[in-house]
Backbone as JSON, one array per atom type, in Angstrom:
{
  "sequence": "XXXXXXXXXXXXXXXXXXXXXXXXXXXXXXXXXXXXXXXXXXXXXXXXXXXXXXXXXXXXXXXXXXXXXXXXXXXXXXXXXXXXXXXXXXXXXXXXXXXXXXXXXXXXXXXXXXXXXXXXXXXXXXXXXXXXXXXXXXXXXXXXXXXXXXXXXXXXXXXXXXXXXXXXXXXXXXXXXXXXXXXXXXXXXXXXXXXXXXXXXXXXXXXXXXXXXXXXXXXXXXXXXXXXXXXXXXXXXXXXXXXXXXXXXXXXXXXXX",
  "N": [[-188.09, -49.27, -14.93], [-187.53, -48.15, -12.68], [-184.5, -48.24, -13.26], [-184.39, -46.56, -15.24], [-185.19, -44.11, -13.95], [-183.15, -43.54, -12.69], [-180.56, -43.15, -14.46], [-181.07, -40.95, -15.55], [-181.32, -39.43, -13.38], [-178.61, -38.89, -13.12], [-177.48, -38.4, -15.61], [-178.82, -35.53, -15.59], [-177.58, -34.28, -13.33], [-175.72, -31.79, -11.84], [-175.2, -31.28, -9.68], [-173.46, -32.59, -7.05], [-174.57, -33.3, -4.35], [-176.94, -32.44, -4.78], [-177.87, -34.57, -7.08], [-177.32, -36.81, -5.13], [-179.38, -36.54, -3.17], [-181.42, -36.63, -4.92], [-181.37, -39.38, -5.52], [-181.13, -41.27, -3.26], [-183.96, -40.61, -2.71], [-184.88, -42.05, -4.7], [-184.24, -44.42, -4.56], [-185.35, -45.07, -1.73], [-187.66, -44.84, -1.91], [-188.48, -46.9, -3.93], [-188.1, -49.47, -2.69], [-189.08, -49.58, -0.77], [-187.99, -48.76, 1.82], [-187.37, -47.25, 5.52], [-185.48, -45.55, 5.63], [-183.24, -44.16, 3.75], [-179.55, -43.56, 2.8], [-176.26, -41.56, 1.48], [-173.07, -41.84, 3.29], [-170.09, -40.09, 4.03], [-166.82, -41.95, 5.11], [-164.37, -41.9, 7.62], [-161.93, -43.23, 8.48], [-159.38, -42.88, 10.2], [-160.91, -40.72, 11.65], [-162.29, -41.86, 12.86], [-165.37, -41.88, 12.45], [-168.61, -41.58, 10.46], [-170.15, -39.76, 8.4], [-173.19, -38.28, 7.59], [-174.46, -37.19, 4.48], [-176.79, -36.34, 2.87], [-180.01, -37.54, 3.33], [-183.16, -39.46, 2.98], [-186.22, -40.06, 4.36], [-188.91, -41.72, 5.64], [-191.82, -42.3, 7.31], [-191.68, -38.83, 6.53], [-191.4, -37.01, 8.56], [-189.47, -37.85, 10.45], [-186.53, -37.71, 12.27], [-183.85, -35.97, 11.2], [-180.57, -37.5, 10.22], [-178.15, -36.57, 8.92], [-175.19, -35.47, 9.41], [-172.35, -36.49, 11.79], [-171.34, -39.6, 12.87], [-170.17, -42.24, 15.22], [-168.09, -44.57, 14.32], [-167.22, -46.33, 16.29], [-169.91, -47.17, 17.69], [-170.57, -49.09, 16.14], [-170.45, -52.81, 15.54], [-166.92, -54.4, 16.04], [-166.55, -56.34, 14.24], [-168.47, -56.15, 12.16], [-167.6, -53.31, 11.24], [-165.23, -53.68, 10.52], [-166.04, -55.76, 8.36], [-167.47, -53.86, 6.55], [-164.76, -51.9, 6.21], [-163.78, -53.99, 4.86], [-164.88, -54.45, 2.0], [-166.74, -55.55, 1.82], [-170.44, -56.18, 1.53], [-172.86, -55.69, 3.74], [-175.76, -57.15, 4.73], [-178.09, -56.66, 6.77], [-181.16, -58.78, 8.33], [-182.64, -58.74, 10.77], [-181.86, -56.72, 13.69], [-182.0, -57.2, 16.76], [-181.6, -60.08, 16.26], [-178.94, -60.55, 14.94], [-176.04, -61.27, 15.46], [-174.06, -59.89, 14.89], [-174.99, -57.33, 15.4], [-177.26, -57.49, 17.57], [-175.83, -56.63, 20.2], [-176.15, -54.02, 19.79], [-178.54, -53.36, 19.45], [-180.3, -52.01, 21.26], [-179.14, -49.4, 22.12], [-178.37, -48.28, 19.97], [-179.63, -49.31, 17.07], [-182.13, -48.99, 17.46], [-182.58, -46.52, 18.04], [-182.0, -45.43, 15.7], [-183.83, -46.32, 14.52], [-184.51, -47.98, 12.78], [-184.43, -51.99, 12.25], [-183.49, -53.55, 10.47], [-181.43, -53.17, 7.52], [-179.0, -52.83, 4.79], [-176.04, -51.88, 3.67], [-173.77, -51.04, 1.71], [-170.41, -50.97, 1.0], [-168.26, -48.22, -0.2], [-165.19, -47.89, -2.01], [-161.92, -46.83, -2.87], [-159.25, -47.23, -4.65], [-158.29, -49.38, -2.41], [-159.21, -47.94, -0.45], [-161.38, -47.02, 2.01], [-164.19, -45.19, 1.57], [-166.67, -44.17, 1.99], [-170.45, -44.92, 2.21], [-173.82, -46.56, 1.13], [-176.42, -46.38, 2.39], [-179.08, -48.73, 3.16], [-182.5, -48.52, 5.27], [-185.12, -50.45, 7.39], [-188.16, -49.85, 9.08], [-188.73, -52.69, 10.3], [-187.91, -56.1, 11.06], [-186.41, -57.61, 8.16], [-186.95, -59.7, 5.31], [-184.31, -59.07, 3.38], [-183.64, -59.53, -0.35], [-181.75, -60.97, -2.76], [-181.71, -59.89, -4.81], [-182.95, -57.03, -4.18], [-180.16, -56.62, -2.8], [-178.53, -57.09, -4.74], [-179.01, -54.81, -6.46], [-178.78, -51.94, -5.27], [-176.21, -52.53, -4.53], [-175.24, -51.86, -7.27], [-176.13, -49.25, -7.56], [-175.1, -47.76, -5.83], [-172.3, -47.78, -6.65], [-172.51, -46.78, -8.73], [-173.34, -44.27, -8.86], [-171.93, -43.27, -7.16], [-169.7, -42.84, -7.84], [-170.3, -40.88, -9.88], [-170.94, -38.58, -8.28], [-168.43, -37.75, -7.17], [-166.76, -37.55, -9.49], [-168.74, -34.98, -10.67], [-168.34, -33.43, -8.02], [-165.31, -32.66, -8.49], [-165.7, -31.36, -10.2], [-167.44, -29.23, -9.23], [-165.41, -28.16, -7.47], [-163.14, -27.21, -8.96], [-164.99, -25.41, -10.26], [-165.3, -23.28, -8.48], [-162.58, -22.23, -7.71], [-162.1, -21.13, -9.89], [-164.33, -18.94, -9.71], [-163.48, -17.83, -7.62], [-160.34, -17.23, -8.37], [-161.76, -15.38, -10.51], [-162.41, -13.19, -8.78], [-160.47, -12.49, -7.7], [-158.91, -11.38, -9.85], [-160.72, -9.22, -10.41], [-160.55, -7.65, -8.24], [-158.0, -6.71, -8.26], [-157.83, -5.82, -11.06], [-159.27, -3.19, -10.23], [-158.13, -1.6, -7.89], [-155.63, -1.72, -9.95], [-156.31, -0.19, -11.72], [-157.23, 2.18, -10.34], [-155.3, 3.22, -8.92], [-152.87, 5.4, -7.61], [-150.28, 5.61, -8.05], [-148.38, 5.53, -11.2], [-148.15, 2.58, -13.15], [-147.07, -0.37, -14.51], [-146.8, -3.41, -16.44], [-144.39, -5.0, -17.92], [-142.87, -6.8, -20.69], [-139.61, -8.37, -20.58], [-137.01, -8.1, -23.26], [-134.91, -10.05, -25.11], [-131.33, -10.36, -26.83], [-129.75, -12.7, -28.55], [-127.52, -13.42, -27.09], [-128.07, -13.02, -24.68], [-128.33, -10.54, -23.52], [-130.12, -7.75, -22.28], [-132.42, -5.77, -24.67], [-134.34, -4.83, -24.94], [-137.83, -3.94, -24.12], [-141.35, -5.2, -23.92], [-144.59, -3.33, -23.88], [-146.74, -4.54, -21.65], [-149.13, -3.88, -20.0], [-151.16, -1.03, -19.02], [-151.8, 1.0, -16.43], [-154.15, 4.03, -15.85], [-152.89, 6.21, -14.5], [-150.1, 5.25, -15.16], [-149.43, 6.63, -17.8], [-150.44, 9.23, -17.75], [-148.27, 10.05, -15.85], [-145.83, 9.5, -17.33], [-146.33, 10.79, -19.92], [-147.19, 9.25, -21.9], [-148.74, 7.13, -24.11], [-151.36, 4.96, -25.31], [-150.03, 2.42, -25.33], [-149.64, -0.23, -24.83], [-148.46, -3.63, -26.2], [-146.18, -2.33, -27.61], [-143.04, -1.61, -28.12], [-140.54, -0.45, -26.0], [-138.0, 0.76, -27.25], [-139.5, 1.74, -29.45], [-141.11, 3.85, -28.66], [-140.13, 5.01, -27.17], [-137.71, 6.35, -28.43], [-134.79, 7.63, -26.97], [-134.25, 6.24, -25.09], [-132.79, 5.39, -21.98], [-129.93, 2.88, -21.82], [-129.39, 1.88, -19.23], [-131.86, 1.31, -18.72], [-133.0, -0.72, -19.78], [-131.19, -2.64, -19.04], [-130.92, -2.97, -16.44], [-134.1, -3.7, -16.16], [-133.64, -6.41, -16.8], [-131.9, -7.76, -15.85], [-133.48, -7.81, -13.25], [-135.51, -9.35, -14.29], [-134.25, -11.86, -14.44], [-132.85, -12.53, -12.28], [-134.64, -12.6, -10.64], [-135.22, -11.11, -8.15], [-136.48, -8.25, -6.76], [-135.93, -4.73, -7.06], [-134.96, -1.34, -7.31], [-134.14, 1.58, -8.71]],
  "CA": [[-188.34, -47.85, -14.77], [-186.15, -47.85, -11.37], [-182.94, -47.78, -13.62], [-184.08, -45.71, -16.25], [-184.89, -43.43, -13.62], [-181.61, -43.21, -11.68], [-179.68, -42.79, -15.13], [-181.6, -40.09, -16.11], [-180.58, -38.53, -12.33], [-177.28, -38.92, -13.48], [-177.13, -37.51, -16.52], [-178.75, -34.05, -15.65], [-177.47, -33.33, -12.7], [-174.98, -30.43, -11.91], [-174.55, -30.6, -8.28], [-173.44, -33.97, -6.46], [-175.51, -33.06, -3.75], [-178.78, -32.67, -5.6], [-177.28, -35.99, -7.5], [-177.6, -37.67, -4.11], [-180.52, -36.48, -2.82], [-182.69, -37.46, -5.72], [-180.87, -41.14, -5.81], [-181.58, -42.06, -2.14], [-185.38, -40.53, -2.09], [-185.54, -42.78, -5.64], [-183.64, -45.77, -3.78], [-185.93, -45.55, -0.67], [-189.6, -45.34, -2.96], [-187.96, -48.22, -5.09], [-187.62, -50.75, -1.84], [-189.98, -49.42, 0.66], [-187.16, -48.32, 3.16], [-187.49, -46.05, 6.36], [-184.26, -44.06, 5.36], [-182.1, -44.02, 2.74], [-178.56, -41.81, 2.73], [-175.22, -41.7, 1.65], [-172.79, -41.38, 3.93], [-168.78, -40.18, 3.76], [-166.48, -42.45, 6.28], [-162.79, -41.24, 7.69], [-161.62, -44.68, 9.34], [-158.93, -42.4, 11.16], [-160.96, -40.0, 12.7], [-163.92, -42.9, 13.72], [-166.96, -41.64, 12.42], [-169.25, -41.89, 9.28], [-170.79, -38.5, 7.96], [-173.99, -38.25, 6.45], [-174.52, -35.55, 3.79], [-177.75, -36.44, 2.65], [-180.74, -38.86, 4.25], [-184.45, -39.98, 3.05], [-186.95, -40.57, 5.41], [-190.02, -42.25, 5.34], [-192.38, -41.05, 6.75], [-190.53, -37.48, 6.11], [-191.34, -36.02, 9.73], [-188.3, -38.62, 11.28], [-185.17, -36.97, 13.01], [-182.58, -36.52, 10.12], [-179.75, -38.45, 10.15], [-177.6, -35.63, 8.65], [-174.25, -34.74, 10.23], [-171.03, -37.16, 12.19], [-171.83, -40.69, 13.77], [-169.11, -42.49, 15.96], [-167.72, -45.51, 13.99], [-167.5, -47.35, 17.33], [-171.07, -47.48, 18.09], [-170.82, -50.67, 16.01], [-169.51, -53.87, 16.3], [-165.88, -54.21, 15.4], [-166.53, -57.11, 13.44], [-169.24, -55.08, 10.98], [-166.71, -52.66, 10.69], [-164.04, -54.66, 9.75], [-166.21, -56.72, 6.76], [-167.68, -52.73, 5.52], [-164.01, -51.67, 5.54], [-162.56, -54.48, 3.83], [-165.36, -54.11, 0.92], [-168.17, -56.81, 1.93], [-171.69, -55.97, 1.73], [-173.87, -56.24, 4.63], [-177.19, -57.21, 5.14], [-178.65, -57.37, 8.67], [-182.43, -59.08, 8.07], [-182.99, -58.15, 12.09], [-180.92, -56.06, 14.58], [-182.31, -57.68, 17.42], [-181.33, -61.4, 16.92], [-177.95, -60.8, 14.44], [-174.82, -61.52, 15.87], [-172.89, -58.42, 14.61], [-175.93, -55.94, 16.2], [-177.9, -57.37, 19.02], [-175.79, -55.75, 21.66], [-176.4, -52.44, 20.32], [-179.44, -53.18, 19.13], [-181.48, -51.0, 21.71], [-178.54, -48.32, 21.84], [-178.0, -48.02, 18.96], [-180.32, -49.44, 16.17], [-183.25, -48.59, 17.66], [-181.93, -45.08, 17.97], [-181.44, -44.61, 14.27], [-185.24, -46.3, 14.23], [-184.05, -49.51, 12.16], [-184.64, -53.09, 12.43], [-183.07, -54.19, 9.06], [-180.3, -52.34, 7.0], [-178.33, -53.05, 4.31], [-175.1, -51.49, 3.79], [-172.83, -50.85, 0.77], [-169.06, -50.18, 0.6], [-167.63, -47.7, -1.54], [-163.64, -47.84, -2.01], [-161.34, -46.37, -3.87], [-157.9, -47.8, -4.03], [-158.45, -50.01, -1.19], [-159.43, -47.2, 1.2], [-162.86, -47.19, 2.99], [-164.53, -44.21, 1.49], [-167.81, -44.35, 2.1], [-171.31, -46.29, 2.09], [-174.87, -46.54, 0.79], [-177.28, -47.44, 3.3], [-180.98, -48.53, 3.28], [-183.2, -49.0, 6.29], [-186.04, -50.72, 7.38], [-188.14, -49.76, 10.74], [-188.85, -53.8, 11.04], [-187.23, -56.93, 10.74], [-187.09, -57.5, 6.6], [-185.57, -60.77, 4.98], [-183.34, -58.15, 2.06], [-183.81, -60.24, -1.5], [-180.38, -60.75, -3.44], [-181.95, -58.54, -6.12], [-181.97, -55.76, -3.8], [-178.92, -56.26, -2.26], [-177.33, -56.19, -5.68], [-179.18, -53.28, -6.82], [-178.38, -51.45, -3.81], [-174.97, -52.19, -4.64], [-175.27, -51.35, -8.91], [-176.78, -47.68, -7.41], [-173.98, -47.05, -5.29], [-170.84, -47.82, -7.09], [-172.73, -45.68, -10.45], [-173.97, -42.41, -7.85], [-170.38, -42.77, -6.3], [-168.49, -42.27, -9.34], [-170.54, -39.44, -10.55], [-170.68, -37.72, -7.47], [-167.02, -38.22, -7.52], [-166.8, -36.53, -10.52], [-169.25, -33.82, -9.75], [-166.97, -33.09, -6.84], [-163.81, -32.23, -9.02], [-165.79, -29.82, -11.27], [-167.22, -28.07, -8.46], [-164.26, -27.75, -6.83], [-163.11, -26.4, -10.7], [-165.83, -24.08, -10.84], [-165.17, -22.85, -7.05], [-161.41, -21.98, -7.69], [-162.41, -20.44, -11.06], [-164.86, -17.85, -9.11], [-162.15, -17.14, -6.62], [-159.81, -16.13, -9.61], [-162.55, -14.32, -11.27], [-162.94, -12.5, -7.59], [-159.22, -11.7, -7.25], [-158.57, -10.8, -10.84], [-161.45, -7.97, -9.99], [-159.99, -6.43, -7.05], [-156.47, -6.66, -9.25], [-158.13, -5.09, -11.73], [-159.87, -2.08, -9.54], [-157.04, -1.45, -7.85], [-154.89, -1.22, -10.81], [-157.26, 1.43, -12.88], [-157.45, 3.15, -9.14], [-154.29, 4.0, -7.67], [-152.16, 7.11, -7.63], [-149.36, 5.59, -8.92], [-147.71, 4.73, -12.7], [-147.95, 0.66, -13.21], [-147.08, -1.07, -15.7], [-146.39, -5.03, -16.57], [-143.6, -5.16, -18.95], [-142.1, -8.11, -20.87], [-138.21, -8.12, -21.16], [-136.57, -9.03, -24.52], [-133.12, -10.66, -24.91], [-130.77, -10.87, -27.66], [-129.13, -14.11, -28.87], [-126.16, -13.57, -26.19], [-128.81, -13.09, -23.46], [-128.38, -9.07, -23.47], [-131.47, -7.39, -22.19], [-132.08, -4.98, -25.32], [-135.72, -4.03, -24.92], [-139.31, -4.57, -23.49], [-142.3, -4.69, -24.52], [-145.15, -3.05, -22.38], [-148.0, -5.56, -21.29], [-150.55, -3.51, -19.67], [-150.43, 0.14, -18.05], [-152.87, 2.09, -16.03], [-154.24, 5.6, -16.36], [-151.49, 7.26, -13.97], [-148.98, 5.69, -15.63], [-150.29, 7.05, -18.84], [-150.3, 10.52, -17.09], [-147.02, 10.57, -15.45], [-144.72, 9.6, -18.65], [-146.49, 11.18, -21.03], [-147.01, 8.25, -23.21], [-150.15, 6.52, -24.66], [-151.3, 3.57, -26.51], [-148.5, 1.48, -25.7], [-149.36, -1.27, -24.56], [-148.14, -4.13, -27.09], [-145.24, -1.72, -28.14], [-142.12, -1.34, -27.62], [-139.7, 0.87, -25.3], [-137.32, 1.72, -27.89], [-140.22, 2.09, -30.51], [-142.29, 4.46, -27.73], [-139.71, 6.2, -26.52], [-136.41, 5.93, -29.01], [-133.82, 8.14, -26.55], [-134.18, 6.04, -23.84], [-130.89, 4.98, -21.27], [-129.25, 1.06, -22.29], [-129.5, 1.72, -18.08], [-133.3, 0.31, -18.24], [-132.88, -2.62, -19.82], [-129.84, -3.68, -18.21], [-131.77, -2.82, -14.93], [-134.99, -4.32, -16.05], [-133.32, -7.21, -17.61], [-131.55, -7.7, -14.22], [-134.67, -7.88, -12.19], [-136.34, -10.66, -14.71], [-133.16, -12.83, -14.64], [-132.64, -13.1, -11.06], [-136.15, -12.93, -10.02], [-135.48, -10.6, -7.22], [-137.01, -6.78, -6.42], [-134.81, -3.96, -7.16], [-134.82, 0.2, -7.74], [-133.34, 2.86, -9.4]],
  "C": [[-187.36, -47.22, -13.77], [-185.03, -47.14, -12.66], [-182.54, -46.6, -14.4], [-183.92, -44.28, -15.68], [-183.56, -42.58, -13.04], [-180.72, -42.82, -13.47], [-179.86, -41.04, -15.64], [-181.17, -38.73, -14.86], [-179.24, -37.92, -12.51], [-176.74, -37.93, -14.33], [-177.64, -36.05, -16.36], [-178.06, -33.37, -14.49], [-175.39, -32.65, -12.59], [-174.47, -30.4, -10.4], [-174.06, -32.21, -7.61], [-174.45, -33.68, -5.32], [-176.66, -32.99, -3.93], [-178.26, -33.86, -6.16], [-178.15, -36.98, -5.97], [-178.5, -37.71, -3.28], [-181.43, -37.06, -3.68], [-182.32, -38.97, -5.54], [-181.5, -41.74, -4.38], [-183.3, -41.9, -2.11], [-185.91, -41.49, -3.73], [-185.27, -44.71, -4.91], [-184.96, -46.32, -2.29], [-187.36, -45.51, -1.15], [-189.08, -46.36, -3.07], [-188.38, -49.53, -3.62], [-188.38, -50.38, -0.74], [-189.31, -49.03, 1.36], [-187.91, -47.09, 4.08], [-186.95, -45.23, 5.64], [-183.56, -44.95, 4.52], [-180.57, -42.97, 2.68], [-177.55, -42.85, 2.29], [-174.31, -41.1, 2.83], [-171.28, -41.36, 3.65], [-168.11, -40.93, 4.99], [-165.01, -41.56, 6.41], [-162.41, -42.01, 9.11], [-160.46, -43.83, 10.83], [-159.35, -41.37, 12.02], [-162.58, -40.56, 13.62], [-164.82, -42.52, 13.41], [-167.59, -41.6, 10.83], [-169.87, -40.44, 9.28], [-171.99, -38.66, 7.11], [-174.54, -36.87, 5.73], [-175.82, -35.68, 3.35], [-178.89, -37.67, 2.8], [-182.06, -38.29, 3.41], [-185.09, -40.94, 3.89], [-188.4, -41.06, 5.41], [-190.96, -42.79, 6.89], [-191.18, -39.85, 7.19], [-190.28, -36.74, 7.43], [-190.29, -37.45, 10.99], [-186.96, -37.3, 11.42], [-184.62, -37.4, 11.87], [-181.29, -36.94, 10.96], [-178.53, -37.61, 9.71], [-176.83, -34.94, 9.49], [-173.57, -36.38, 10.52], [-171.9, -38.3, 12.79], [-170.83, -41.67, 13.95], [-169.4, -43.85, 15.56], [-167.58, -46.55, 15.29], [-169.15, -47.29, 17.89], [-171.58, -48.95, 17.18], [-170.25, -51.35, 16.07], [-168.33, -53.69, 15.58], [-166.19, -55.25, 14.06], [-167.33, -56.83, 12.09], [-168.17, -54.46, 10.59], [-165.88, -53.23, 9.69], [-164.31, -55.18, 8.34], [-166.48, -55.3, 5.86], [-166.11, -52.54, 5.03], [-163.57, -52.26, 4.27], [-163.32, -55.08, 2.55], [-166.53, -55.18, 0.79], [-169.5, -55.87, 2.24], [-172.43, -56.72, 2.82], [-175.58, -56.15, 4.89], [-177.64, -57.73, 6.3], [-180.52, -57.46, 8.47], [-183.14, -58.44, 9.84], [-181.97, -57.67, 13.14], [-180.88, -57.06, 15.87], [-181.69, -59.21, 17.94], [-179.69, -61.74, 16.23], [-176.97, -60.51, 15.26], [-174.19, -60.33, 15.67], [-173.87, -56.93, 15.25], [-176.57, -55.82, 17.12], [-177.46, -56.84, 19.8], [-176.22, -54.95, 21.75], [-177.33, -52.64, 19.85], [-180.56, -52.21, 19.69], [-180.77, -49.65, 21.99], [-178.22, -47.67, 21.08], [-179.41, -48.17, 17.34], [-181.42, -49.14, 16.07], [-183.59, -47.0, 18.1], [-182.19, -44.61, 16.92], [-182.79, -45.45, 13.7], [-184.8, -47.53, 12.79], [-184.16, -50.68, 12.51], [-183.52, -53.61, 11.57], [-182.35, -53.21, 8.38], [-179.9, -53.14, 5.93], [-177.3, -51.79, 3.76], [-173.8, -51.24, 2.62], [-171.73, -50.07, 0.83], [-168.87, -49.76, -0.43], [-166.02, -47.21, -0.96], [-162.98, -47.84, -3.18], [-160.0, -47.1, -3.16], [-157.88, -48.48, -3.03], [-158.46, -48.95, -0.29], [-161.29, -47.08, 0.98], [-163.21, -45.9, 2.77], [-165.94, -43.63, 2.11], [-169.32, -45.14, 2.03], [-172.42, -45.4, 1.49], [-175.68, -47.3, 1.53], [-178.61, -47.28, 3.41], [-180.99, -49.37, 4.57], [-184.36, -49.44, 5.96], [-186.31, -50.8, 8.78], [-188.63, -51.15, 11.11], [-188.1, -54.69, 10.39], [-188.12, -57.13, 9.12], [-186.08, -58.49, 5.87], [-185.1, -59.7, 3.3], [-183.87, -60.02, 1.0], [-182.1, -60.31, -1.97], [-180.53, -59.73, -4.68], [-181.84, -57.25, -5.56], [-180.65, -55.85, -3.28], [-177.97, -55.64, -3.55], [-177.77, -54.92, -6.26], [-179.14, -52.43, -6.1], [-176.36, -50.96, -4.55], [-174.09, -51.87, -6.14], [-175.23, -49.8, -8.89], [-175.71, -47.27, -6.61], [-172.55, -47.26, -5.65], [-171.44, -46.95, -8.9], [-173.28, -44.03, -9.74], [-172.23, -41.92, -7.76], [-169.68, -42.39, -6.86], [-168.83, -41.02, -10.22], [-170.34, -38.55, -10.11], [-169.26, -37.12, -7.54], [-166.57, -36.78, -8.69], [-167.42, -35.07, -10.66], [-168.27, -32.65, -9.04], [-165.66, -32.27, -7.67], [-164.68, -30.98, -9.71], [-166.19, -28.85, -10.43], [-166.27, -27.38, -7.73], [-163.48, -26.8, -8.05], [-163.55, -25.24, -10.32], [-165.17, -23.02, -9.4], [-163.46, -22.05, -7.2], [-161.48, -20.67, -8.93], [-162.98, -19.3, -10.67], [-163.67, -17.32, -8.55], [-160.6, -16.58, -7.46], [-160.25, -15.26, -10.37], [-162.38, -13.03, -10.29], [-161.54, -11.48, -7.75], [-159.07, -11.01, -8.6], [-159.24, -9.11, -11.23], [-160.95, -7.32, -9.53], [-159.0, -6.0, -7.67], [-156.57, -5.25, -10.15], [-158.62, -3.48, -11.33], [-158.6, -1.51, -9.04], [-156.1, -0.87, -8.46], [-155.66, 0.08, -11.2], [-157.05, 2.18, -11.69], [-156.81, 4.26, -8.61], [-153.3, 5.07, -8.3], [-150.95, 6.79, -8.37], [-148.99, 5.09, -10.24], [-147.52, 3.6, -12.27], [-148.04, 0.42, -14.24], [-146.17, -2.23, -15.78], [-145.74, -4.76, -17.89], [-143.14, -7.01, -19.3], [-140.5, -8.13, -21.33], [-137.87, -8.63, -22.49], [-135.5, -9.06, -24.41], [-132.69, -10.8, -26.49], [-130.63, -11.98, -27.81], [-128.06, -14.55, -28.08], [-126.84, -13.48, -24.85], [-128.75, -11.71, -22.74], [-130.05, -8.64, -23.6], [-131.23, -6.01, -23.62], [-133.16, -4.2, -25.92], [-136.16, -4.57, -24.21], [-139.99, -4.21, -24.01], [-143.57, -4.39, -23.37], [-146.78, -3.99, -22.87], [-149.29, -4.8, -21.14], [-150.05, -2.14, -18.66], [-151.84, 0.87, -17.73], [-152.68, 3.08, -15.75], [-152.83, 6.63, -15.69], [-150.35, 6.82, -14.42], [-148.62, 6.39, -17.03], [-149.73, 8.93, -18.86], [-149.07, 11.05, -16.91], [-146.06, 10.32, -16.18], [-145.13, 10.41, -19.97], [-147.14, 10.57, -22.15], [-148.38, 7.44, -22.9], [-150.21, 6.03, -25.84], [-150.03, 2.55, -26.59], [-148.65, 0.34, -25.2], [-149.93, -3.0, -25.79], [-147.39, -3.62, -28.22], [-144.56, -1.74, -27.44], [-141.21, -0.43, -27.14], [-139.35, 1.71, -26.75], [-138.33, 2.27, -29.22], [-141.19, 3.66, -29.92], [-141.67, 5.72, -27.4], [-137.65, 5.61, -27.03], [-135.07, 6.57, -28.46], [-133.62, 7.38, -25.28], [-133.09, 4.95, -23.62], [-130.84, 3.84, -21.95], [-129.55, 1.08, -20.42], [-130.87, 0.65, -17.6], [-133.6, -0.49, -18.7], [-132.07, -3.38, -19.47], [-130.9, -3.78, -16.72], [-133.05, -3.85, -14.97], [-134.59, -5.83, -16.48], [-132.38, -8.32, -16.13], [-132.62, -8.93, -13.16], [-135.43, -9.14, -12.88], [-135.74, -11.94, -14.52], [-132.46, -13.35, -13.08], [-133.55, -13.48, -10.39], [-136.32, -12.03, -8.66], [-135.82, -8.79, -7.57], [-136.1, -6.16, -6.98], [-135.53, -2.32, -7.23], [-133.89, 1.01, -7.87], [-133.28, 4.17, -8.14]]
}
């Protein structure tokens, strides 16, 4: 039921963040844990981030926000970076945590932990970590399902991640293309987006007009033209403004008449 649940997380969700909230508060029911979270790491600036924590019971201090990669032993560190799973059955009497066991582990209200690397390309991205507030001998079944749930969250999230970032860029062109748009219809002066045309010798020898708002409409006279052409719009006009405009497309720099 566990798995079917977590796939089923998977497949509807929309946000990585809701993604990872439901997975840890299904991860920490599933196994009895205190707390459950993912957390992001960033080996060069020392600290582990957690973006989302389950707590058990729910009225515990979250866990949510920066926590200083040296507050554990180097030698932990070292096996998370370099992609080993850890399981600490007691803080208290293991070798890699007793020192800090009362500064540290008993801080973050833990006895027992286990610990999952997630790495991309050999870099130290982040983990999956369950607690327990007493000493707890871990099973190999959870450890590996522990570590099944966080290399299939991590990759969705992952994914997730890129589309919101997508969608997020997509608004912010919708946003500007608005103001663009307001703007244009707005202002006092004739505008208009032309497209140059070239002969076969590379002689500018028209344009065609793209898009024109109301004042420029006004101040030439001319309407309905856009997806027509100069000399079709306006058949007396100089060889001066397509050399000129023809100019200005071909060098790429500013200019005026």
């Amino acid at each position: 039921q566990f798995l079917s649940d977590l796939a089923e997380s998977i497949r509807r969700a929309d946000s990585a963040a809701i993604l990872e909230a439901e997975v840890v508060a299904l991860v920490g029911e599933h196994l009895g844990a205190s707390r459950c979270f993912f957390a992001d790491v960033d080996v060069a600036e020392g600290y582990w981030w957690v973006r989302e924590d389950y707590a058990n019971p729910a009225d515990q201090p979250r866990l949510v926000g920066k926590h200083p990669l040296s507050a554990h032993s180097a030698a932990m560190v070292k096996a998370v970076q370099e992609g080993r799973t850890i399981a600490v059955h007691d803080t208290a009497v293991d070798v890699r945590t007793r020192e800090a066991d009362e500064t540290v582990y008993q801080t973050l209200g833990t006895r027992a932990f286990i610990v999952v690397p997630m790495l991309r390309d050999g870099q130290w991205m982040g983990v999956l970590v369950a607690f327990a507030k007493d000493a707890r001998d871990w099973t190999s079944r959870e450890i590996a399902l522990l570590e099944v749930v966080g290399e299939r969250v991590w990759t969705a999230a992952e994914k997730l991640r890129l589309l919101e970032d997508v969608r997020a860029r997509e608004h912010a062109l919708q946003r500007s293309d608005g103001r663009f748009r307001t703007l244009f219809e707005s202002m006092g002066q004739g505008f208009c987006i032309i497209e140059v045309l070239f002969d076969e010798s590379g002689k500018p020898v028209d344009y065609a007009f793209l898009e024109t708002n109301p004042m420029f409409n006004q101040h030439t006279g001319l309407s309905e033209v856009v997806g027509r052409r100069a000399r079709e719009v306006a058949p007396d006009l100089e060889n001066l403004w397509f050399e000129f405009y023809g100019s200005v497309a071909t060098s790429g720099h500013p200019g005026h008449l």
